[in-house]
């Protein structure tokens, strides 16, 4: 099995190393193609106005000065030659990608790009709590990652679907099992803008995440992580809302 490993945290991220180790449990035929610098939050963006600089770090390890989506395209269309990957693994992201995070995540976008290219793709993210991203317990992802991937592949990934896996913020020994979930929704205002001032008193701004209290919906990715379960969510590339489509079709039929 040929596996392409990528992420959005960049080529030096500890989670990328963890994911490469997980990938090697399945195959020796592993390529790593990851962004040169942190691309968290870039979603599914393509570099269309800048060239893609490529740096070969070691055999089968490449850094691309671009986005996660650029990396997947470079990997599949250029670096892997004539043999396409059988599996794309994206992550392991420093931090959860649940609920609205899915829309912003470069980690998930890389898996989406894989699915668009017809490759089975799984995004993996590791939640962290108050200790911060410098003190993430990677043992949860490294312990449960291989069996999660194995069981997903055994069950199958249909065309047009990718899988979003989130590991809870705890040690592997404290994991309470697996939950097959749906994408949740936070009921608090997510983004805010914070004003600061530079050395000349000129204001500048940071986008900040509000992490207010909210009730996780039943069966959601958020609820699973709160219960210390590994959350597994199948996501569709097709974003069509069928119920509204049918309602609009009826509404426009009489016009
Ligand atoms: Mn990230």
mmCIF file of C-alpha atoms and ligand atoms in Angstrom:
data_model
loop_
_atom_site.group_PDB
_atom_site.id
_atom_site.type_symbol
_atom_site.label_atom_id
_atom_site.label_comp_id
_atom_site.label_asym_id
_atom_site.label_seq_id
_atom_site.Cartn_x
_atom_site.Cartn_y
_atom_site.Cartn_z
ATOM 1 C CA UNK A 1 0.000 0.000 0.000
ATOM 2 C CA UNK A 2 1.333 3.414 -1.002
ATOM 3 C CA UNK A 3 0.599 6.177 1.527
ATOM 4 C CA UNK A 4 0.966 9.949 1.173
ATOM 5 C CA UNK A 5 1.313 11.763 4.498
ATOM 6 C CA UNK A 6 0.669 15.496 4.762
ATOM 7 C CA UNK A 7 -0.553 18.089 7.262
ATOM 8 C CA UNK A 8 -1.247 21.793 7.736
ATOM 9 C CA UNK A 9 1.054 22.426 10.708
ATOM 10 C CA UNK A 10 4.149 22.219 8.528
ATOM 11 C CA UNK A 11 7.056 19.898 7.808
ATOM 12 C CA UNK A 12 8.575 20.280 11.296
ATOM 13 C CA UNK A 13 5.385 19.575 13.270
ATOM 14 C CA UNK A 14 5.561 16.788 15.875
ATOM 15 C CA UNK A 15 2.165 15.484 14.733
ATOM 16 C CA UNK A 16 3.541 14.870 11.224
ATOM 17 C CA UNK A 17 6.282 12.668 12.668
ATOM 18 C CA UNK A 18 3.672 10.817 14.717
ATOM 19 C CA UNK A 19 1.541 10.247 11.613
ATOM 20 C CA UNK A 20 4.496 9.011 9.571
ATOM 21 C CA UNK A 21 5.191 6.486 12.329
ATOM 22 C CA UNK A 22 1.536 5.384 12.182
ATOM 23 C CA UNK A 23 1.682 5.124 8.366
ATOM 24 C CA UNK A 24 4.774 2.913 8.560
ATOM 25 C CA UNK A 25 2.784 0.372 10.551
ATOM 26 C CA UNK A 26 0.882 -0.265 7.303
ATOM 27 C CA UNK A 27 3.557 0.079 4.638
ATOM 28 C CA UNK A 28 7.193 0.896 3.822
ATOM 29 C CA UNK A 29 5.960 2.789 0.754
ATOM 30 C CA UNK A 30 5.374 6.124 2.502
ATOM 31 C CA UNK A 31 5.878 9.632 1.107
ATOM 32 C CA UNK A 32 5.746 12.792 3.218
ATOM 33 C CA UNK A 33 4.823 16.035 1.436
ATOM 34 C CA UNK A 34 4.038 18.877 3.833
ATOM 35 C CA UNK A 35 3.944 22.688 3.883
ATOM 36 C CA UNK A 36 7.204 24.506 4.564
ATOM 37 C CA UNK A 37 5.482 26.636 7.234
ATOM 38 C CA UNK A 38 2.339 26.436 9.387
ATOM 39 C CA UNK A 39 -0.778 26.600 7.208
ATOM 40 C CA UNK A 40 -3.395 26.106 9.920
ATOM 41 C CA UNK A 41 -6.655 27.823 9.017
ATOM 42 C CA UNK A 42 -5.958 28.186 5.287
ATOM 43 C CA UNK A 43 -8.756 25.745 4.480
ATOM 44 C CA UNK A 44 -8.792 24.519 0.874
ATOM 45 C CA UNK A 45 -6.809 27.357 -0.702
ATOM 46 C CA UNK A 46 -4.706 26.886 -3.815
ATOM 47 C CA UNK A 47 -1.540 28.839 -4.665
ATOM 48 C CA UNK A 48 -2.416 30.255 -8.067
ATOM 49 C CA UNK A 49 -0.453 33.516 -7.979
ATOM 50 C CA UNK A 50 2.856 32.218 -6.669
ATOM 51 C CA UNK A 51 5.145 29.420 -7.827
ATOM 52 C CA UNK A 52 5.473 26.344 -5.622
ATOM 53 C CA UNK A 53 9.019 26.007 -4.282
ATOM 54 C CA UNK A 54 9.908 22.417 -3.503
ATOM 55 C CA UNK A 55 12.590 21.312 -1.045
ATOM 56 C CA UNK A 56 13.666 17.677 -0.809
ATOM 57 C CA UNK A 57 14.636 17.157 2.803
ATOM 58 C CA UNK A 58 15.564 13.490 2.512
ATOM 59 C CA UNK A 59 14.441 10.658 0.235
ATOM 60 C CA UNK A 60 10.607 10.679 0.096
ATOM 61 C CA UNK A 61 10.363 13.726 2.391
ATOM 62 C CA UNK A 62 9.413 17.002 0.726
ATOM 63 C CA UNK A 63 8.532 20.488 1.934
ATOM 64 C CA UNK A 64 6.377 22.643 -0.336
ATOM 65 C CA UNK A 65 6.170 26.401 0.066
ATOM 66 C CA UNK A 66 2.402 26.267 -0.314
ATOM 67 C CA UNK A 67 -0.854 25.121 1.213
ATOM 68 C CA UNK A 68 -1.937 21.625 2.275
ATOM 69 C CA UNK A 69 -3.996 21.380 -0.917
ATOM 70 C CA UNK A 70 -0.890 22.317 -2.957
ATOM 71 C CA UNK A 71 1.012 19.558 -1.141
ATOM 72 C CA UNK A 72 -1.552 16.873 -2.015
ATOM 73 C CA UNK A 73 -1.602 17.931 -5.666
ATOM 74 C CA UNK A 74 2.204 18.065 -5.813
ATOM 75 C CA UNK A 75 2.386 14.643 -4.192
ATOM 76 C CA UNK A 76 -0.210 12.888 -6.324
ATOM 77 C CA UNK A 77 0.440 14.628 -9.653
ATOM 78 C CA UNK A 78 4.201 15.115 -9.493
ATOM 79 C CA UNK A 79 6.281 13.551 -6.731
ATOM 80 C CA UNK A 80 4.833 10.040 -6.558
ATOM 81 C CA UNK A 81 5.361 9.456 -10.259
ATOM 82 C CA UNK A 82 3.054 7.087 -12.079
ATOM 83 C CA UNK A 83 1.906 5.212 -8.984
ATOM 84 C CA UNK A 84 -0.900 7.059 -7.215
ATOM 85 C CA UNK A 85 -1.249 6.688 -3.447
ATOM 86 C CA UNK A 86 -3.774 4.196 -2.094
ATOM 87 C CA UNK A 87 -4.281 6.303 1.001
ATOM 88 C CA UNK A 88 -3.739 9.923 2.062
ATOM 89 C CA UNK A 89 -3.319 10.650 5.764
ATOM 90 C CA UNK A 90 -3.442 14.289 6.887
ATOM 91 C CA UNK A 91 -2.272 15.361 10.358
ATOM 92 C CA UNK A 92 -1.915 14.589 13.094
ATOM 93 C CA UNK A 93 -3.054 18.158 13.667
ATOM 94 C CA UNK A 94 -2.089 20.009 16.836
ATOM 95 C CA UNK A 95 -5.609 20.632 18.062
ATOM 96 C CA UNK A 96 -9.070 19.315 17.389
ATOM 97 C CA UNK A 97 -10.905 19.837 14.094
ATOM 98 C CA UNK A 98 -14.564 19.536 15.035
ATOM 99 C CA UNK A 99 -17.797 21.447 14.368
ATOM 100 C CA UNK A 100 -17.025 24.747 12.553
ATOM 101 C CA UNK A 101 -13.284 23.969 12.619
ATOM 102 C CA UNK A 102 -13.980 21.672 9.668
ATOM 103 C CA UNK A 103 -14.677 24.713 7.471
ATOM 104 C CA UNK A 104 -11.366 26.430 8.275
ATOM 105 C CA UNK A 105 -9.070 23.442 8.645
ATOM 106 C CA UNK A 106 -6.157 22.905 6.274
ATOM 107 C CA UNK A 107 -5.800 19.404 7.735
ATOM 108 C CA UNK A 108 -9.281 18.437 6.589
ATOM 109 C CA UNK A 109 -8.888 20.296 3.283
ATOM 110 C CA UNK A 110 -5.891 18.108 2.426
ATOM 111 C CA UNK A 111 -8.074 15.033 2.929
ATOM 112 C CA UNK A 112 -10.822 16.684 0.866
ATOM 113 C CA UNK A 113 -8.342 17.243 -1.942
ATOM 114 C CA UNK A 114 -7.352 13.595 -1.699
ATOM 115 C CA UNK A 115 -11.005 12.574 -2.020
ATOM 116 C CA UNK A 116 -11.398 14.915 -5.013
ATOM 117 C CA UNK A 117 -8.440 13.178 -6.651
ATOM 118 C CA UNK A 118 -10.090 9.807 -6.046
ATOM 119 C CA UNK A 119 -7.806 8.679 -3.210
ATOM 120 C CA UNK A 120 -9.112 7.310 0.096
ATOM 121 C CA UNK A 121 -8.321 10.040 2.603
ATOM 122 C CA UNK A 122 -8.396 10.421 6.376
ATOM 123 C CA UNK A 123 -7.762 13.574 8.438
ATOM 124 C CA UNK A 124 -6.503 13.076 11.995
ATOM 125 C CA UNK A 125 -6.391 15.668 14.780
ATOM 126 C CA UNK A 126 -5.350 15.584 18.414
ATOM 127 C CA UNK A 127 -7.316 17.720 20.873
ATOM 128 C CA UNK A 128 -5.487 19.460 23.681
ATOM 129 C CA UNK A 129 -6.804 21.004 26.840
ATOM 130 C CA UNK A 130 -5.611 23.763 29.120
ATOM 131 C CA UNK A 131 -2.006 22.563 29.024
ATOM 132 C CA UNK A 132 -1.616 24.090 25.531
ATOM 133 C CA UNK A 133 -0.350 22.756 22.228
ATOM 134 C CA UNK A 134 3.255 22.503 23.467
ATOM 135 C CA UNK A 135 2.209 19.730 25.851
ATOM 136 C CA UNK A 136 -0.019 17.564 23.689
ATOM 137 C CA UNK A 137 -0.391 13.890 24.622
ATOM 138 C CA UNK A 138 0.497 12.307 21.290
ATOM 139 C CA UNK A 139 0.260 8.814 22.828
ATOM 140 C CA UNK A 140 -3.515 8.901 22.330
ATOM 141 C CA UNK A 141 -3.102 9.333 18.553
ATOM 142 C CA UNK A 142 -0.163 6.948 18.221
ATOM 143 C CA UNK A 143 -1.873 4.251 20.302
ATOM 144 C CA UNK A 144 -5.298 4.379 18.628
ATOM 145 C CA UNK A 145 -4.383 5.752 15.188
ATOM 146 C CA UNK A 146 -3.377 2.437 13.583
ATOM 147 C CA UNK A 147 -6.486 0.519 14.620
ATOM 148 C CA UNK A 148 -8.780 3.421 13.723
ATOM 149 C CA UNK A 149 -7.292 3.597 10.221
ATOM 150 C CA UNK A 150 -7.369 -0.184 9.847
ATOM 151 C CA UNK A 151 -11.034 -0.394 10.844
ATOM 152 C CA UNK A 152 -12.045 2.525 8.599
ATOM 153 C CA UNK A 153 -10.292 0.939 5.620
ATOM 154 C CA UNK A 154 -11.905 -2.440 6.375
ATOM 155 C CA UNK A 155 -15.343 -0.796 6.485
ATOM 156 C CA UNK A 156 -14.540 1.162 3.313
ATOM 157 C CA UNK A 157 -14.511 4.835 2.294
ATOM 158 C CA UNK A 158 -17.022 5.537 -0.519
ATOM 159 C CA UNK A 159 -16.183 7.827 -3.394
ATOM 160 C CA UNK A 160 -16.774 11.481 -2.537
ATOM 161 C CA UNK A 161 -16.358 10.830 1.195
ATOM 162 C CA UNK A 162 -13.448 11.578 3.517
ATOM 163 C CA UNK A 163 -13.075 10.706 7.178
ATOM 164 C CA UNK A 164 -12.425 13.148 10.006
ATOM 165 C CA UNK A 165 -10.824 11.527 13.076
ATOM 166 C CA UNK A 166 -10.319 13.419 16.342
ATOM 167 C CA UNK A 167 -8.464 12.056 19.368
ATOM 168 C CA UNK A 168 -9.584 13.293 22.813
ATOM 169 C CA UNK A 169 -7.376 15.360 25.089
ATOM 170 C CA UNK A 170 -6.234 12.621 27.451
ATOM 171 C CA UNK A 171 -3.729 9.814 27.738
ATOM 172 C CA UNK A 172 -4.366 6.636 25.773
ATOM 173 C CA UNK A 173 -5.162 4.724 28.976
ATOM 174 C CA UNK A 174 -8.068 7.074 29.687
ATOM 175 C CA UNK A 175 -9.747 6.815 26.263
ATOM 176 C CA UNK A 176 -13.373 5.675 26.653
ATOM 177 C CA UNK A 177 -13.749 4.053 23.229
ATOM 178 C CA UNK A 178 -14.847 5.124 19.749
ATOM 179 C CA UNK A 179 -17.820 7.181 18.611
ATOM 180 C CA UNK A 180 -19.116 7.424 15.051
ATOM 181 C CA UNK A 181 -20.296 11.012 15.009
ATOM 182 C CA UNK A 182 -21.756 13.821 12.937
ATOM 183 C CA UNK A 183 -20.261 17.290 12.550
ATOM 184 C CA UNK A 184 -21.322 19.393 15.521
ATOM 185 C CA UNK A 185 -22.086 23.078 15.859
ATOM 186 C CA UNK A 186 -21.016 25.390 18.628
ATOM 187 C CA UNK A 187 -23.753 27.699 19.814
ATOM 188 C CA UNK A 188 -21.406 30.511 20.832
ATOM 189 C CA UNK A 189 -19.886 33.288 18.736
ATOM 190 C CA UNK A 190 -16.704 31.719 17.411
ATOM 191 C CA UNK A 191 -14.493 34.492 16.059
ATOM 192 C CA UNK A 192 -13.579 37.833 17.552
ATOM 193 C CA UNK A 193 -11.092 40.536 16.569
ATOM 194 C CA UNK A 194 -8.605 41.775 19.131
ATOM 195 C CA UNK A 195 -6.944 45.167 18.694
ATOM 196 C CA UNK A 196 -3.333 45.724 19.789
ATOM 197 C CA UNK A 197 -0.851 48.515 19.137
ATOM 198 C CA UNK A 198 2.624 48.462 17.647
ATOM 199 C CA UNK A 199 5.653 50.506 18.759
ATOM 200 C CA UNK A 200 4.285 53.594 17.015
ATOM 201 C CA UNK A 201 0.831 53.234 18.574
ATOM 202 C CA UNK A 202 -0.642 52.124 15.257
ATOM 203 C CA UNK A 203 -3.364 49.537 15.785
ATOM 204 C CA UNK A 204 -3.181 46.036 14.368
ATOM 205 C CA UNK A 205 -5.518 43.104 14.789
ATOM 206 C CA UNK A 206 -5.510 39.403 15.620
ATOM 207 C CA UNK A 207 -8.339 37.031 14.812
ATOM 208 C CA UNK A 208 -9.074 35.139 18.038
ATOM 209 C CA UNK A 209 -11.220 32.129 18.844
ATOM 210 C CA UNK A 210 -13.888 32.487 21.482
ATOM 211 C CA UNK A 211 -14.006 29.289 23.454
ATOM 212 C CA UNK A 212 -17.155 29.953 25.407
ATOM 213 C CA UNK A 213 -19.361 27.397 27.094
ATOM 214 C CA UNK A 214 -21.814 25.535 24.922
ATOM 215 C CA UNK A 215 -23.926 22.407 24.951
ATOM 216 C CA UNK A 216 -22.528 19.780 22.600
ATOM 217 C CA UNK A 217 -25.299 18.302 20.462
ATOM 218 C CA UNK A 218 -26.118 14.622 20.832
ATOM 219 C CA UNK A 219 -24.084 12.377 18.561
ATOM 220 C CA UNK A 220 -21.623 15.096 17.568
ATOM 221 C CA UNK A 221 -17.848 15.170 17.323
ATOM 222 C CA UNK A 222 -17.741 17.711 20.166
ATOM 223 C CA UNK A 223 -19.747 15.467 22.462
ATOM 224 C CA UNK A 224 -17.472 12.496 21.721
ATOM 225 C CA UNK A 225 -14.301 14.414 22.626
ATOM 226 C CA UNK A 226 -15.905 15.690 25.837
ATOM 227 C CA UNK A 227 -16.621 12.041 26.730
ATOM 228 C CA UNK A 228 -12.941 11.142 26.011
ATOM 229 C CA UNK A 229 -13.898 9.084 22.975
ATOM 230 C CA UNK A 230 -12.124 8.950 19.626
ATOM 231 C CA UNK A 231 -14.499 10.746 17.237
ATOM 232 C CA UNK A 232 -14.859 9.376 13.695
ATOM 233 C CA UNK A 233 -16.953 11.497 11.306
ATOM 234 C CA UNK A 234 -17.505 10.674 7.623
ATOM 235 C CA UNK A 235 -17.766 13.935 5.643
ATOM 236 C CA UNK A 236 -19.117 14.450 2.119
ATOM 237 C CA UNK A 237 -17.549 16.576 -0.593
ATOM 238 C CA UNK A 238 -21.070 17.248 -1.905
ATOM 239 C CA UNK A 239 -22.368 20.132 0.223
ATOM 240 C CA UNK A 240 -25.839 20.177 -1.343
ATOM 241 C CA UNK A 241 -28.702 20.491 1.116
ATOM 242 C CA UNK A 242 -31.309 18.155 -0.382
ATOM 243 C CA UNK A 243 -34.258 19.354 1.694
ATOM 244 C CA UNK A 244 -33.776 22.979 0.620
ATOM 245 C CA UNK A 245 -33.076 21.907 -2.946
ATOM 246 C CA UNK A 246 -36.466 20.175 -3.076
ATOM 247 C CA UNK A 247 -38.203 23.173 -1.506
ATOM 248 C CA UNK A 248 -36.593 25.576 -3.989
ATOM 249 C CA UNK A 249 -37.450 23.292 -6.890
ATOM 250 C CA UNK A 250 -41.115 23.466 -5.831
ATOM 251 C CA UNK A 251 -40.941 27.229 -5.259
ATOM 252 C CA UNK A 252 -39.417 27.913 -8.687
ATOM 253 C CA UNK A 253 -41.624 25.409 -10.570
ATOM 254 C CA UNK A 254 -44.651 27.713 -10.494
ATOM 255 C CA UNK A 255 -42.741 30.821 -11.567
HETATM 256 MN MN1 LIG B 1 -3.037 22.873 12.054
#
